[in-house]
Protein backbone atom coordinates (compact mmCIF):
# COMPACT_ATOMS: atom_id res chain seq x y z
CA UNK A 1 14.03 15.96 36.58
CA UNK A 2 14.54 18.85 38.98
CA UNK A 3 16.95 21.50 37.74
CA UNK A 4 19.40 23.70 39.65
CA UNK A 5 19.60 27.48 39.84
CA UNK A 6 22.66 27.43 37.57
CA UNK A 7 20.58 25.83 34.84
CA UNK A 8 17.89 28.54 34.78
CA UNK A 9 19.67 30.90 32.33
CA UNK A 10 19.92 28.02 29.87
CA UNK A 11 16.19 27.37 30.16
CA UNK A 12 15.47 31.07 29.62
CA UNK A 13 17.52 31.18 26.41
CA UNK A 14 15.13 28.65 24.84
CA UNK A 15 12.42 31.33 24.96
CA UNK A 16 12.67 33.93 22.22
CA UNK A 17 10.51 36.71 20.79
CA UNK A 18 10.04 40.46 20.64
CA UNK A 19 7.91 40.47 23.81
CA UNK A 20 10.32 38.57 26.02
CA UNK A 21 11.00 41.62 28.23
CA UNK A 22 14.39 40.26 29.28
CA UNK A 23 15.32 42.87 31.93
CA UNK A 24 11.94 42.55 33.62
CA UNK A 25 12.30 38.78 33.70
CA UNK A 26 15.88 38.64 34.94
CA UNK A 27 15.17 41.10 37.76
CA UNK A 28 12.81 38.54 39.29
CA UNK A 29 14.82 35.36 38.68
CA UNK A 30 16.50 35.04 42.08
CA UNK A 31 13.36 35.88 44.04
CA UNK A 32 11.35 33.32 42.10
CA UNK A 33 13.99 30.64 42.57
CA UNK A 34 14.28 31.15 46.33
CA UNK A 35 10.50 31.08 46.73
CA UNK A 36 10.01 27.87 44.79
CA UNK A 37 13.19 26.17 46.00
CA UNK A 38 13.10 27.02 49.70
CA UNK A 39 9.92 28.73 50.79
CA UNK A 40 6.63 27.88 49.10
CA UNK A 41 4.72 24.87 50.36
CA UNK A 42 3.49 23.86 46.93
CA UNK A 43 4.50 21.23 44.39
CA UNK A 44 3.22 19.81 41.09
CA UNK A 45 1.26 17.13 42.96
CA UNK A 46 -0.39 19.64 45.33
CA UNK A 47 -1.96 22.06 42.86
CA UNK A 48 -5.46 21.45 44.22
CA UNK A 49 -4.50 21.13 47.89
CA UNK A 50 -6.44 23.76 49.90
CA UNK A 51 -3.51 23.92 52.36
CA UNK A 52 -0.94 24.85 49.71
CA UNK A 53 0.80 28.22 49.69
CA UNK A 54 -0.31 30.56 46.91
CA UNK A 55 2.08 32.59 44.77
CA UNK A 56 0.72 35.47 42.69
CA UNK A 57 2.90 37.05 40.01
CA UNK A 58 1.53 40.56 39.81
CA UNK A 59 4.62 41.63 37.84
CA UNK A 60 3.23 39.68 34.91
CA UNK A 61 5.13 41.37 32.09
CA UNK A 62 8.14 39.36 30.99
CA UNK A 63 7.26 36.00 32.59
CA UNK A 64 10.22 34.13 31.07
CA UNK A 65 11.90 33.68 34.46
CA UNK A 66 8.63 32.47 35.98
CA UNK A 67 8.18 29.88 33.23
CA UNK A 68 11.80 28.75 33.58
CA UNK A 69 11.38 28.19 37.32
CA UNK A 70 8.07 26.36 36.84
CA UNK A 71 9.78 24.09 34.31
CA UNK A 72 12.80 23.57 36.56
CA UNK A 73 10.52 22.46 39.40
CA UNK A 74 8.39 20.14 37.27
CA UNK A 75 5.16 22.15 37.09
CA UNK A 76 5.33 22.33 33.28
CA UNK A 77 7.30 20.34 30.66
CA UNK A 78 10.53 21.96 29.52
CA UNK A 79 9.42 21.28 25.95
CA UNK A 80 6.82 24.03 26.31
CA UNK A 81 9.50 26.71 26.67
CA UNK A 82 10.56 26.71 23.01
CA UNK A 83 7.05 27.68 21.92
CA UNK A 84 6.91 30.72 24.20
CA UNK A 85 4.56 33.36 22.79
CA UNK A 86 3.73 31.46 19.61
CA UNK A 87 0.25 30.74 18.30
CA UNK A 88 -1.18 27.78 20.14
CA UNK A 89 1.40 27.85 22.94
CA UNK A 90 0.25 27.63 26.53
CA UNK A 91 3.02 30.06 27.51
CA UNK A 92 1.77 33.49 26.53
CA UNK A 93 3.41 36.86 27.05
CA UNK A 94 1.27 37.09 30.19
CA UNK A 95 0.68 33.97 32.34
CA UNK A 96 -2.77 32.39 32.08
CA UNK A 97 -4.01 30.36 35.06
CA UNK A 98 -6.26 28.30 32.79
CA UNK A 99 -3.36 27.21 30.58
CA UNK A 100 -0.30 26.93 32.82
CA UNK A 101 -0.26 24.47 35.76
CA UNK A 102 0.82 26.15 38.97
CA UNK A 103 -0.22 29.67 37.93
CA UNK A 104 -2.77 31.04 40.40
CA UNK A 105 -3.87 34.20 38.56
CA UNK A 106 -3.78 35.54 35.03
CA UNK A 107 -1.55 38.61 35.21
CA UNK A 108 0.01 41.29 33.07
CA UNK A 109 -2.29 44.23 33.75
CA UNK A 110 -0.09 45.82 36.38
CA UNK A 111 -1.58 46.78 39.71
CA UNK A 112 -4.03 43.90 40.12
CA UNK A 113 -1.99 41.22 41.87
CA UNK A 114 -1.78 42.81 45.30
CA UNK A 115 -5.54 43.49 45.62
CA UNK A 116 -6.19 39.90 44.49
CA UNK A 117 -3.67 38.67 47.05
CA UNK A 118 -5.40 40.59 49.83
CA UNK A 119 -8.74 39.06 48.88
CA UNK A 120 -7.24 35.58 48.66
CA UNK A 121 -5.50 35.87 52.03
CA UNK A 122 -8.73 37.09 53.60
CA UNK A 123 -10.69 34.27 51.98
CA UNK A 124 -8.33 31.59 53.31
CA UNK A 125 -8.78 32.92 56.84
CA UNK A 126 -12.56 32.99 56.35
CA UNK A 127 -12.38 29.29 55.45
CA UNK A 128 -10.58 28.58 58.71
CA UNK A 129 -7.16 28.22 57.08
CA UNK A 130 -5.37 30.77 59.22
CA UNK A 131 -1.91 32.28 59.03
CA UNK A 132 1.68 31.23 59.49
CA UNK A 133 1.62 30.44 63.20
CA UNK A 134 -1.07 27.81 62.62
CA UNK A 135 0.86 26.55 59.59
CA UNK A 136 -2.01 27.49 57.33
CA UNK A 137 -1.45 28.48 53.72
CA UNK A 138 0.37 31.71 53.00
CA UNK A 139 -0.10 34.09 50.08
CA UNK A 140 3.01 35.54 48.44
CA UNK A 141 2.62 38.35 45.91
CA UNK A 142 5.48 39.54 43.71
CA UNK A 143 5.11 43.15 42.56
CA UNK A 144 7.34 45.59 40.72
CA UNK A 145 8.24 48.95 42.21
CA UNK A 146 6.64 50.89 39.34
CA UNK A 147 3.25 49.17 39.53
CA UNK A 148 2.90 50.31 43.13
CA UNK A 149 1.97 53.71 41.67
CA UNK A 150 -1.43 52.21 40.81
CA UNK A 151 -4.26 53.38 43.07
CA UNK A 152 -5.62 49.87 43.52
CA UNK A 153 -2.40 48.94 45.31
CA UNK A 154 -2.70 51.85 47.72
CA UNK A 155 -6.16 50.72 48.76
CA UNK A 156 -4.94 47.13 49.19
CA UNK A 157 -1.96 48.23 51.30
CA UNK A 158 -4.13 50.30 53.66
CA UNK A 159 -6.80 47.62 54.01
CA UNK A 160 -4.40 44.71 54.59
CA UNK A 161 -2.61 46.70 57.27
CA UNK A 162 -5.86 47.73 58.94
CA UNK A 163 -7.21 44.17 59.26
CA UNK A 164 -3.76 42.68 59.95
CA UNK A 165 -3.60 39.75 57.53
CA UNK A 166 -1.03 37.36 59.05
CA UNK A 167 -0.78 35.12 55.99
CA UNK A 168 0.16 37.77 53.41
CA UNK A 169 3.73 38.43 52.25
CA UNK A 170 4.48 40.91 49.46
CA UNK A 171 7.87 40.99 47.75
CA UNK A 172 8.56 44.16 45.81
CA UNK A 173 11.37 43.95 43.27
CA UNK A 174 12.96 47.40 43.43
CA UNK A 175 14.96 48.09 40.27
CA UNK A 176 14.35 51.85 40.52
CA UNK A 177 11.84 51.89 37.66
CA UNK A 178 9.15 53.88 39.43
CA UNK A 179 8.39 57.08 37.54
CA UNK A 180 8.65 59.43 40.51
CA UNK A 181 10.70 57.50 43.04
CA UNK A 182 9.70 56.94 46.66
CA UNK A 183 11.42 59.68 48.63
CA UNK A 184 12.61 59.31 52.24
CA UNK A 185 12.16 55.82 53.59
CA UNK A 186 11.69 54.24 50.17
CA UNK A 187 8.97 51.70 49.42
CA UNK A 188 9.16 50.45 53.00
CA UNK A 189 7.81 53.70 54.43
CA UNK A 190 4.80 53.48 52.13
CA UNK A 191 3.84 50.13 53.69
CA UNK A 192 5.04 50.72 57.25
CA UNK A 193 2.75 53.70 57.78
CA UNK A 194 -0.18 51.35 57.11
CA UNK A 195 0.95 48.84 59.74
CA UNK A 196 3.03 46.38 57.70
CA UNK A 197 6.29 44.91 58.95
CA UNK A 198 8.99 45.68 56.40
CA UNK A 199 12.52 44.66 55.49
CA UNK A 200 14.91 45.31 52.59
CA UNK A 201 17.44 42.81 51.27
CA UNK A 202 19.52 42.25 48.17
CA UNK A 203 17.39 40.72 45.45
CA UNK A 204 20.36 38.57 44.42
CA UNK A 205 21.32 37.23 47.87
CA UNK A 206 19.54 33.90 48.25
CA UNK A 207 20.29 33.44 51.94
CA UNK A 208 19.00 36.92 52.81
CA UNK A 209 15.87 36.42 50.71
CA UNK A 210 15.13 33.07 52.34
CA UNK A 211 15.55 34.55 55.81
CA UNK A 212 13.32 37.51 54.98
CA UNK A 213 10.59 35.23 53.64
CA UNK A 214 10.75 33.12 56.78
CA UNK A 215 11.67 29.83 55.13
CA UNK A 216 12.08 26.80 57.42
CA UNK A 217 15.29 27.05 59.41
CA UNK A 218 16.05 30.55 58.16
CA UNK A 219 14.97 32.46 61.25
CA UNK A 220 11.93 34.61 61.87
CA UNK A 221 12.40 37.20 59.14
CA UNK A 222 9.23 38.32 57.43
CA UNK A 223 7.51 35.07 58.28
CA UNK A 224 6.75 36.02 61.86
CA UNK A 225 4.44 38.53 63.45
CA UNK A 226 0.70 39.07 63.37
CA UNK A 227 0.18 41.24 60.29
CA UNK A 228 1.12 41.50 56.64
CA UNK A 229 4.79 41.65 55.65
CA UNK A 230 6.74 43.41 52.92
CA UNK A 231 10.12 42.29 51.61
CA UNK A 232 11.83 44.75 49.29
CA UNK A 233 14.24 42.90 47.01
CA UNK A 234 16.71 45.49 45.74
CA UNK A 235 18.09 44.75 42.28
CA UNK A 236 20.90 46.77 40.78
CA UNK A 237 20.07 48.48 37.51
CA UNK A 238 22.61 47.71 34.80
CA UNK A 239 23.12 50.31 32.11
């Protein structure tokens, strides 16, 4: 049974434990819901379809929201949620692609998702499965603002911009947790100088997120153009 957005908090409360990382999880909840509810061309019966969209959770700490959305959309049984983080559970503190249906990469070591996404997007094009205009599979990567400090991300940003990957969309959840901040222009300037198209929206506004991702019927947003795209999802920090 497919769940609604309003039911997600209830699903998340079934997951307990010292490593739940609640703030990290809740900062991504709306982005994850919009992606899986309106944007991604993937479903539980298409997990092996070469033409499916790929979603990579680079922000792999605190995956409770991710698991809740996967359960709400039928990728995993809701009964798995109560065992979160326990011995023998498939739902670990970091997602494992070998244990959780629908998970494309094992994540948790911050800074790895974007480079993997660049390689995956490039590989899909090499296989003849080109970008958005040809309705080929897209690669969406969710990163946190702090993990963008990692050097591996800088290399990925420069390379993806230089080769102009049309099937790559990065969403950066900006909850102002970066150690040194981003200075003038914010995260967007960091990507734009390398040739990415960029936009910033509220990370809680579902309509704005859908439009920025270029979901069907939502306008061009970040889903148009010939190169990689960045969507910064701004999330207010609550004290």
